[in-house]
mmCIF file of C-alpha atoms and ligand atoms in Angstrom:
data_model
loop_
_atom_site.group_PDB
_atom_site.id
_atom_site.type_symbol
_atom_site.label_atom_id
_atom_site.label_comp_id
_atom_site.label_asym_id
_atom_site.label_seq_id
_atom_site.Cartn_x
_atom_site.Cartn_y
_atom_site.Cartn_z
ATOM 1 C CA UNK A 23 14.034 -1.102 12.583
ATOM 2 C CA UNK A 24 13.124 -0.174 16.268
ATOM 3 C CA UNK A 25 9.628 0.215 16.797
ATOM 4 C CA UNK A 26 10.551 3.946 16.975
ATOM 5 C CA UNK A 27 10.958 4.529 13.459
ATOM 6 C CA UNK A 28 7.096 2.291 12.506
ATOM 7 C CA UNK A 29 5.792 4.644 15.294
ATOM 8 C CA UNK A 30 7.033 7.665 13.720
ATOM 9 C CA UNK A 31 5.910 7.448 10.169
ATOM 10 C CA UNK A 32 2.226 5.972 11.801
ATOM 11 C CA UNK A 33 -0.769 8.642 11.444
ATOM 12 C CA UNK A 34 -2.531 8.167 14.798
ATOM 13 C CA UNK A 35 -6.403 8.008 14.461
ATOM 14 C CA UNK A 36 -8.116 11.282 14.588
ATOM 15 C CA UNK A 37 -4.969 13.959 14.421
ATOM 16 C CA UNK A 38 -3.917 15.876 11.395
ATOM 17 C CA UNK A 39 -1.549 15.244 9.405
ATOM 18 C CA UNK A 40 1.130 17.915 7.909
ATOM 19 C CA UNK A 41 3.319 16.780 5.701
ATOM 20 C CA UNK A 42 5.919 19.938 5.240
ATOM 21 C CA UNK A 43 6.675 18.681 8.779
ATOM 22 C CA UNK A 44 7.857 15.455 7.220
ATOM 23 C CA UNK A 45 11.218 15.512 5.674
ATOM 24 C CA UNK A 46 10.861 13.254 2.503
ATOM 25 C CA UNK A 47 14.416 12.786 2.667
ATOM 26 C CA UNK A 48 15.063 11.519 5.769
ATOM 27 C CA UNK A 49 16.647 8.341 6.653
ATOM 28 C CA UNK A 50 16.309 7.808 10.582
ATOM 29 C CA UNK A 51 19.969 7.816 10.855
ATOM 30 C CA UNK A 52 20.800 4.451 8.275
ATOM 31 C CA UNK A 53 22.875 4.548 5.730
ATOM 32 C CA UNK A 54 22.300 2.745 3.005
ATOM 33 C CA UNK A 55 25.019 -0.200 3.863
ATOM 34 C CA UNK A 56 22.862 -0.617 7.132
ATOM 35 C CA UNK A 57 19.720 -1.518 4.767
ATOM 36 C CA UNK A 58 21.921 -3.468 2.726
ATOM 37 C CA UNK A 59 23.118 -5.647 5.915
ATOM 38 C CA UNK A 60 19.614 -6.099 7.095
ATOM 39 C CA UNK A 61 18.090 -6.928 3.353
ATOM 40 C CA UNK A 62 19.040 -10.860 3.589
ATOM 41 C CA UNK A 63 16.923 -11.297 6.899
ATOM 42 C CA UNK A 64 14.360 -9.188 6.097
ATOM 43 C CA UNK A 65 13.646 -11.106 2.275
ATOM 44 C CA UNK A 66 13.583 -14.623 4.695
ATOM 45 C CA UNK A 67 11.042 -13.238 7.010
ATOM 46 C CA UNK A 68 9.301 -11.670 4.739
ATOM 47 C CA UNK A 69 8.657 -14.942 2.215
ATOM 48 C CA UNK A 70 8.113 -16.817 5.171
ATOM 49 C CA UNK A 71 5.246 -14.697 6.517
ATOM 50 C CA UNK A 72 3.881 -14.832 3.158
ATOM 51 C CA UNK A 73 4.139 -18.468 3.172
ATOM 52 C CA UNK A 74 2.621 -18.849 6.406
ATOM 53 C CA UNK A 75 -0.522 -16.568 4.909
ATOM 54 C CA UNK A 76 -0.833 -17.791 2.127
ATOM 55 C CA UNK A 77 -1.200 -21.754 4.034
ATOM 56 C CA UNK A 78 -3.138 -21.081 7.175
ATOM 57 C CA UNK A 79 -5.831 -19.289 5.053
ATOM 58 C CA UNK A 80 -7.306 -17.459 7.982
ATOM 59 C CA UNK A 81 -6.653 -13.941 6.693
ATOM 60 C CA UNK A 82 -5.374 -11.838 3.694
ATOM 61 C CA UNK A 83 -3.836 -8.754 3.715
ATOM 62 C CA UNK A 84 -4.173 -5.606 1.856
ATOM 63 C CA UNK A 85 -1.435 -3.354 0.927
ATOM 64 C CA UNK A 86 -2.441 0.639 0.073
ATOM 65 C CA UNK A 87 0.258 2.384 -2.099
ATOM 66 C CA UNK A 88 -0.211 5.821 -2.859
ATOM 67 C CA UNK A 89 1.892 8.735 -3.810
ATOM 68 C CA UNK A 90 2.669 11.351 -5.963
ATOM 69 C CA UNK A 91 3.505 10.893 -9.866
ATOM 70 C CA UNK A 92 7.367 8.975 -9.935
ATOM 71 C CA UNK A 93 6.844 8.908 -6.164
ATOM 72 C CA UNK A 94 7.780 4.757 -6.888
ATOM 73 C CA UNK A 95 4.980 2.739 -6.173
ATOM 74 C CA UNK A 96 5.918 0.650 -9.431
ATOM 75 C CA UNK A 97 9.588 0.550 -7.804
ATOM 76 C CA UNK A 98 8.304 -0.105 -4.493
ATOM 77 C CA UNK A 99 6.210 -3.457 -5.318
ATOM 78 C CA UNK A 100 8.840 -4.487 -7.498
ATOM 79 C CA UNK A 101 11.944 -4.743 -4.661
ATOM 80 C CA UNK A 102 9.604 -5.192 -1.664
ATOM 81 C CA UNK A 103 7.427 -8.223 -3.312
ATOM 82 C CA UNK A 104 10.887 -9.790 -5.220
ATOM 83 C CA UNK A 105 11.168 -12.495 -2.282
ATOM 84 C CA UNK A 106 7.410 -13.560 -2.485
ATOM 85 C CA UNK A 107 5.721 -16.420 -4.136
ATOM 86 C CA UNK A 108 3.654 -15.315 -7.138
ATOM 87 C CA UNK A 109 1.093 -17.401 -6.274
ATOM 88 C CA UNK A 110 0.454 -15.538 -3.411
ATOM 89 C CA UNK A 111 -0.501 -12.211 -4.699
ATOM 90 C CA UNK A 112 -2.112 -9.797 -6.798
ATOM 91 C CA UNK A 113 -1.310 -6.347 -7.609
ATOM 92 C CA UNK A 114 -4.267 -4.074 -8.710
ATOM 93 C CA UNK A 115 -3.786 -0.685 -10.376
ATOM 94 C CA UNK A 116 -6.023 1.633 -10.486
ATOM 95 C CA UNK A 117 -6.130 3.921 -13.404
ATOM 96 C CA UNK A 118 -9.171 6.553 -14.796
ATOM 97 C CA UNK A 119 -12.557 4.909 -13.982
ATOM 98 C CA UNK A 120 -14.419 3.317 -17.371
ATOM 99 C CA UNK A 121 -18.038 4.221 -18.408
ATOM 100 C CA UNK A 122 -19.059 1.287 -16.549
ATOM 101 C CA UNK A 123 -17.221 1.854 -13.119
ATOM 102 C CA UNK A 124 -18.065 5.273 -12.915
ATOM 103 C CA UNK A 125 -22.180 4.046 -13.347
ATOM 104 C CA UNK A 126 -21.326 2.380 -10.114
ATOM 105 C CA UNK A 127 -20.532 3.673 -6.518
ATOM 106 C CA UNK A 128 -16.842 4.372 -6.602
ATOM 107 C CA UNK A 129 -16.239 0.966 -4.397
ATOM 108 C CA UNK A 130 -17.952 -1.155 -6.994
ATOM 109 C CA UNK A 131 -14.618 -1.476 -8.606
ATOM 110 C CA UNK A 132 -12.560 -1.410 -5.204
ATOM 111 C CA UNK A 133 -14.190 -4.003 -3.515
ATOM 112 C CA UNK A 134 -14.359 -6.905 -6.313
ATOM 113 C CA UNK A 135 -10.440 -6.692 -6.109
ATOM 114 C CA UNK A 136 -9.806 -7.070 -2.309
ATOM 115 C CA UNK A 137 -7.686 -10.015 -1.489
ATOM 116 C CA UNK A 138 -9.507 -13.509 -0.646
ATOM 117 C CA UNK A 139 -8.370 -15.470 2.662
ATOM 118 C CA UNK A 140 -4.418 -16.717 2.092
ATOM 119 C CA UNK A 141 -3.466 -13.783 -0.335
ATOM 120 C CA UNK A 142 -1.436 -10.530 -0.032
ATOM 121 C CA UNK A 143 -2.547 -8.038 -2.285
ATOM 122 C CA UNK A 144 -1.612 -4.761 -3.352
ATOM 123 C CA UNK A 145 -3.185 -1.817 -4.398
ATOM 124 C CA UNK A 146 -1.183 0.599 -6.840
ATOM 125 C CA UNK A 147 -3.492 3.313 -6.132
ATOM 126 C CA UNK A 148 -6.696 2.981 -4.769
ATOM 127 C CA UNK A 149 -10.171 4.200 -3.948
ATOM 128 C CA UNK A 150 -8.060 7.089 -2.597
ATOM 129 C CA UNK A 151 -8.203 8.592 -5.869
ATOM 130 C CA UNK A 152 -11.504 9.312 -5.484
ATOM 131 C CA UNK A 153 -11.151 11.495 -2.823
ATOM 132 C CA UNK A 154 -7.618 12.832 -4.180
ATOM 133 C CA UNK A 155 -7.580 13.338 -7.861
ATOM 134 C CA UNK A 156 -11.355 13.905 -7.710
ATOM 135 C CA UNK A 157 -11.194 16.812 -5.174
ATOM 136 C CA UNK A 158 -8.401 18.392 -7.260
ATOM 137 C CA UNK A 159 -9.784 18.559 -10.477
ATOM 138 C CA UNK A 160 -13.664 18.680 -9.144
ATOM 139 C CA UNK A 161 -14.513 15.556 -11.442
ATOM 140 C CA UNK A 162 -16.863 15.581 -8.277
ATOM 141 C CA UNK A 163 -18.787 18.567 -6.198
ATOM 142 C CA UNK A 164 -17.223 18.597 -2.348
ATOM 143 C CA UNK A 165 -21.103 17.573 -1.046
ATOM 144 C CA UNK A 166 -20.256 14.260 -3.162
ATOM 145 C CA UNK A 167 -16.460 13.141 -1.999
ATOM 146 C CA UNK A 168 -16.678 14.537 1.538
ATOM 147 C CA UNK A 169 -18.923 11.887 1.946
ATOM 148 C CA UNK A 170 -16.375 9.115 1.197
ATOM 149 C CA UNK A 171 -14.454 9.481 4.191
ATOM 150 C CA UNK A 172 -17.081 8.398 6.070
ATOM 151 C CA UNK A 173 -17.532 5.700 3.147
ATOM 152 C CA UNK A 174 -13.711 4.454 3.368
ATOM 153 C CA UNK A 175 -13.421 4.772 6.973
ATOM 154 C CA UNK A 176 -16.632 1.833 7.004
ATOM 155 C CA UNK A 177 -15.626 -0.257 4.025
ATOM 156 C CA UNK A 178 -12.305 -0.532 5.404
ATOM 157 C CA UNK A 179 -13.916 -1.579 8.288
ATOM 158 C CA UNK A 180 -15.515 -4.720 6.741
ATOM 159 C CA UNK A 181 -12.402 -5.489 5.519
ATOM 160 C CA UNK A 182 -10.716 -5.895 8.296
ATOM 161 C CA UNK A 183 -13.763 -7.416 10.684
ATOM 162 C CA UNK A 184 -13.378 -10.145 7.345
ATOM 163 C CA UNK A 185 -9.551 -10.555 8.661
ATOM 164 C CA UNK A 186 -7.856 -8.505 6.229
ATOM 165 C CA UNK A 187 -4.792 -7.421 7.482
ATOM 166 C CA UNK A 188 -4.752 -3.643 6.154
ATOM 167 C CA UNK A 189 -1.936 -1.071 5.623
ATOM 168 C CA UNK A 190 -1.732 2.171 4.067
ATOM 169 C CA UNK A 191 1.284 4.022 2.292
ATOM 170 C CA UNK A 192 1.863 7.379 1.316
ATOM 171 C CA UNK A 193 4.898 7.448 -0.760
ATOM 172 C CA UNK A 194 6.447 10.878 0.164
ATOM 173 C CA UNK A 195 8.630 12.347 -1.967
ATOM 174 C CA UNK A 196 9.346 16.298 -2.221
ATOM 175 C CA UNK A 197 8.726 18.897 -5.570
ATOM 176 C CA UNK A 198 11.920 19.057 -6.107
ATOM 177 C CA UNK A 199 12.853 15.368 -5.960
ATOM 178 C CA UNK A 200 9.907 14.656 -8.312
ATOM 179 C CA UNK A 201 11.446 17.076 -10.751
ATOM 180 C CA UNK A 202 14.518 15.324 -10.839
ATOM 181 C CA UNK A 203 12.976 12.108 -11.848
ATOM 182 C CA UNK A 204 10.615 13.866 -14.427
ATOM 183 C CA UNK A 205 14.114 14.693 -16.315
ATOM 184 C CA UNK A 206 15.656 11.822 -15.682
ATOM 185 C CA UNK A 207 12.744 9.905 -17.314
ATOM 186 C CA UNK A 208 13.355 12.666 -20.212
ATOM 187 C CA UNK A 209 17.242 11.372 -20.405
ATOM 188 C CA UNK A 210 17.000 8.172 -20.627
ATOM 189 C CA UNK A 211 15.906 5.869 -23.306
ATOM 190 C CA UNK A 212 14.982 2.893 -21.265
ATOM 191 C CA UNK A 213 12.629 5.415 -18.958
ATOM 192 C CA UNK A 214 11.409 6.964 -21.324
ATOM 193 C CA UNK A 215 8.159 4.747 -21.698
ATOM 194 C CA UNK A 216 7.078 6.256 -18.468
ATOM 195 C CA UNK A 217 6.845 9.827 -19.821
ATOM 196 C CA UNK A 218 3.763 11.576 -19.543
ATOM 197 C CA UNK A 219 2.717 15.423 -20.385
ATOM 198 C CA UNK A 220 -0.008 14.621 -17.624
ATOM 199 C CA UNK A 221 2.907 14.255 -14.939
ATOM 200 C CA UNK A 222 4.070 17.711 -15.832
ATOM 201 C CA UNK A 223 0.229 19.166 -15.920
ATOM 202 C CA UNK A 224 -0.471 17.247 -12.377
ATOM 203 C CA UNK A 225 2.820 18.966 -11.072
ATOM 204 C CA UNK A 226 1.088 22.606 -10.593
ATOM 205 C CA UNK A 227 -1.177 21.246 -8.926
ATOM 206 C CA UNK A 228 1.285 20.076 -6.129
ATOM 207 C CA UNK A 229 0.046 22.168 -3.466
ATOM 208 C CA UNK A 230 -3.772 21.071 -4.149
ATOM 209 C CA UNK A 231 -2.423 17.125 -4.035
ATOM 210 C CA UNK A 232 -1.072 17.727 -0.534
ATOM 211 C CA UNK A 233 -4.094 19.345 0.809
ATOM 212 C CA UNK A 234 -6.084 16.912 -0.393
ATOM 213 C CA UNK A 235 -3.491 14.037 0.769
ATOM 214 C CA UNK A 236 -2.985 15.851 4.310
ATOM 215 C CA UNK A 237 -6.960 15.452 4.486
ATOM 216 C CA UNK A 238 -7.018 12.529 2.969
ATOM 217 C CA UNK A 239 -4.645 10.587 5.406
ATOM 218 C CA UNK A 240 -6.129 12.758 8.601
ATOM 219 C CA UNK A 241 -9.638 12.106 8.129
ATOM 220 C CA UNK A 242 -9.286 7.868 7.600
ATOM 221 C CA UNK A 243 -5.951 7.079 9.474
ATOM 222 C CA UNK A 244 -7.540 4.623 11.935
ATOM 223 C CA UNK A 245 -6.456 1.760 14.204
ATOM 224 C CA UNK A 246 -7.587 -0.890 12.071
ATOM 225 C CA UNK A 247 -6.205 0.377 9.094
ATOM 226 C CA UNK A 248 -2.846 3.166 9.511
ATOM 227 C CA UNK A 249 -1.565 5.171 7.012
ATOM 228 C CA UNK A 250 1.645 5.274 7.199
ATOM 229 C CA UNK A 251 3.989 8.127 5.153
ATOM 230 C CA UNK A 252 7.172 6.835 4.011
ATOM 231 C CA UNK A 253 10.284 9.260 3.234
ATOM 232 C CA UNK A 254 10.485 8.092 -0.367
ATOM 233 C CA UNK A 255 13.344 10.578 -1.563
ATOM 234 C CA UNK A 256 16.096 8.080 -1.357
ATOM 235 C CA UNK A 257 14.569 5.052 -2.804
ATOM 236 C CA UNK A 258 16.967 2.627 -0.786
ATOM 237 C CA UNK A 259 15.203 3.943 2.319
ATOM 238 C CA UNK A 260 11.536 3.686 0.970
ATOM 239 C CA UNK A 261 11.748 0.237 0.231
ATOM 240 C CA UNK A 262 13.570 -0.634 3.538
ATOM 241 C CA UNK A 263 10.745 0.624 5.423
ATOM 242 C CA UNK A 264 8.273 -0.819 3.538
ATOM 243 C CA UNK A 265 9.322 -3.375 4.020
ATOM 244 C CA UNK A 266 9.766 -3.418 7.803
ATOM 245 C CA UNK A 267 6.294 -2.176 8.286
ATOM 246 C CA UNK A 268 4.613 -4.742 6.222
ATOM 247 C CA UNK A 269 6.647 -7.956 8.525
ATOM 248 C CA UNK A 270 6.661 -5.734 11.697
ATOM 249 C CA UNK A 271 2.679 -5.777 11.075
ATOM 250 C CA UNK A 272 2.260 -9.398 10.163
ATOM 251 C CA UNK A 273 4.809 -11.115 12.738
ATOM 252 C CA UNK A 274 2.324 -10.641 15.538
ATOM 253 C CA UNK A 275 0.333 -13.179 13.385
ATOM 254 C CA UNK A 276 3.320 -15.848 13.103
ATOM 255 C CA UNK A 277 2.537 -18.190 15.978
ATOM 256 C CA UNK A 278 -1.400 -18.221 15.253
ATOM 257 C CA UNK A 279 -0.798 -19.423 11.619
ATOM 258 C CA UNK A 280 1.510 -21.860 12.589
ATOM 259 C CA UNK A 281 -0.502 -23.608 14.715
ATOM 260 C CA UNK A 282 -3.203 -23.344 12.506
ATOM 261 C CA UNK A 283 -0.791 -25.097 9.997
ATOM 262 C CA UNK A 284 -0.145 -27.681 12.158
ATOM 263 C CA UNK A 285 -3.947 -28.499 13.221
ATOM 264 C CA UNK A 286 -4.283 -28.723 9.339
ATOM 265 C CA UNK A 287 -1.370 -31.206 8.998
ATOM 266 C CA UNK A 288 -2.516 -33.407 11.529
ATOM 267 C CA UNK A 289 -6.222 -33.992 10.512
ATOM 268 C CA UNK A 290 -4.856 -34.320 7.069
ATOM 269 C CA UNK A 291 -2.594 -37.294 8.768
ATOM 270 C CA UNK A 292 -5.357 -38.840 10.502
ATOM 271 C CA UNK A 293 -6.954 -38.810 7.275
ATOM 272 C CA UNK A 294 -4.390 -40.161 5.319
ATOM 273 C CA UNK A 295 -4.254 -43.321 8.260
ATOM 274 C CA UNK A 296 -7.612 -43.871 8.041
ATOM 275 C CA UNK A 297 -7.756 -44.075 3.840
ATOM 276 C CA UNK A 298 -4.928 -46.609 4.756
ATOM 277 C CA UNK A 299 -6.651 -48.392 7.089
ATOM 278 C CA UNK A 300 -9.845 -48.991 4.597
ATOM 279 C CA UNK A 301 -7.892 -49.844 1.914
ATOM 280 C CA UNK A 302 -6.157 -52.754 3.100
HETATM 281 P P1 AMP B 628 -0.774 5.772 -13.555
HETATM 282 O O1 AMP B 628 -0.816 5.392 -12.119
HETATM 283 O O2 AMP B 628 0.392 6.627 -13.921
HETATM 284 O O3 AMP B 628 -0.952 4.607 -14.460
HETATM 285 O O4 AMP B 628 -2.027 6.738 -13.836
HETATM 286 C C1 AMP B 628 -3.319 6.369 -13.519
HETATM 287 C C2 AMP B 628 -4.141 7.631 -13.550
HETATM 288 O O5 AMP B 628 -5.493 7.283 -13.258
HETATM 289 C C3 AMP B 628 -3.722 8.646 -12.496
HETATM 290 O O6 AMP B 628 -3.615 9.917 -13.067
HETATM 291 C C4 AMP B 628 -4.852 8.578 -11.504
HETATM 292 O O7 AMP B 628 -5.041 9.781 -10.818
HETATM 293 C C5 AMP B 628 -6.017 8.237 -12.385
HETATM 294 N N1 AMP B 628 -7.122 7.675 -11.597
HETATM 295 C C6 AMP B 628 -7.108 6.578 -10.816
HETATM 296 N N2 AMP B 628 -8.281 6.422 -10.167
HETATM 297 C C7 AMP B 628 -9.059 7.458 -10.560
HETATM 298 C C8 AMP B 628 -10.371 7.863 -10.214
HETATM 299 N N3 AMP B 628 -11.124 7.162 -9.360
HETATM 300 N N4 AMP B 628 -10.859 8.977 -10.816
HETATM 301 C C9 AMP B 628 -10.098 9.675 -11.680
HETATM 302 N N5 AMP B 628 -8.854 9.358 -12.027
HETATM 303 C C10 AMP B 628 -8.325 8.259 -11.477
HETATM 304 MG MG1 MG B 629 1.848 8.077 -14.086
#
């Protein structure tokens, strides 16, 4: 992917965002045989960057994913993650607060699952919600989640003066194309599972969700931690740029983990010479 295409689905700090300017179905001019070609090299570099992470310790990284109802942030994790070692990372969903979270600031529950040093993890949804879901269905009065901007805009900023590594994803997909997978889910038995009146009820409430996404993405798009809207229509696409923002992000970090790696290796040798040394 030229840096063209990373640059175009970036939200710049401080501008606004309007996302009936973004075509959900667009595909940059690939087809999906392109993404096909490129999938081998991109599943290498990807595992490897993980690998790298995950040894050199120095910092984690954070994945946002939010979107829409059938938007495919389940999908998305599930192709873009399939070359990674386990091991490596967690993936957090975020579902209706408990009694217990909602007794605490909305972060309370956010922040205990960030990723430690080494690991990638990923957020399937997010303390987004509370500014998305919340606004839409006032489960909150505007005095209390205008606020959180302000409140993301700073935690996120913690995170990544701690060396997370943090990107954001808005899974964009269009009313109609949501509609389509809302029946398809209907037709088939082995989708089925994933039906849910509540899609249906969130659905007329479309042109809320985008307000409060368009806002949402404006007001805490920021250097240290982009949003970045993917055309998630075709899912072929979605995934392939997914994936080449998360390595186009992390490669600058390559050569700094690899020499950490190899400081690491040779104290560990010295070590090893000098247990050798003493025992003999
Ligand atoms: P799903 O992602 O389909 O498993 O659904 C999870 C549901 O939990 C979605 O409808 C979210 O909007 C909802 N949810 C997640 N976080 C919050 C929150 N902080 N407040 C209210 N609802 C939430
Ligand atoms: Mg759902």
């Amino acid at each position: 992917m030229s840096s063209g295409i990373l640059e175009s689905i970036r939200v710049p700090a401080d501008s606004r965002v309007k996302l009936l300017d973004r075509n959900a179905g667009q595909t940059f001019g690939l087809t999906r045989e392109d993404v096909a070609a490129a999938l081998p090299d991109l599943r290498t570099e990807l595992a490897d960057l993980q690998e790298l992470l995950y040894a050199a310790g120095t910092h984690s990284v954070l994945v946002v994913l939010q979107g829409m109802d059938t938007s495919g942030k389940d999908g998305t994790i599930r192709n873009v993650m399939e070359p990674v070692n386990p091991i490596g990372v967690t993936v957090t969903p975020f579902k209706v607060p408990t009694k217990k979270e909602l007794a605490h600031d909305f972060l309370w529950r956010v922040h205990r699952e960030t990723p430690p040093l080494g690991m990638l993890g990923i957020f399937n949804r997010s303390h987004y919600e509370d500014v998305l879901i919340v606004r839409v269905h006032g489960l909150a009065p505007p005095a209390v989640w205008r606020k959180r901007y302000r409140h993301i805009v700073e935690f996120e900023r913690v995170l990544t003066d701690s060396n997370t590594i943090l990107l954001k994803f808005f899974l964009h997909i269009s009313k109609a194309e949501q509609e389509e997978r809302l029946l398809d889910r209907e037709a088939d038995v082995n989708k089925a599972w994933k039906l849910a009146v509540g899609d249906w009820k969130e659905r007329e409430h479309w042109r809320d969700y985008i307000r409060a996404y368009e806002d949402a993405l404006s007001e805490t798009s920021t250097s240290h931690a982009p949003w970045h809207v993917i055309p998630a229509d075709r899912k072929w696409l979605r995934d392939h740029v997914v994936s080449r923002a998360i390595i186009e992000t992390l490669r600058p970090y390559r050569k700094g983990w690899t020499v950490k790696l190899e400081k690491i290796g040779e104290s560990a040798k010295l070590e090893l010479d000098a247990f050798r040394k003493g025992v003999r």
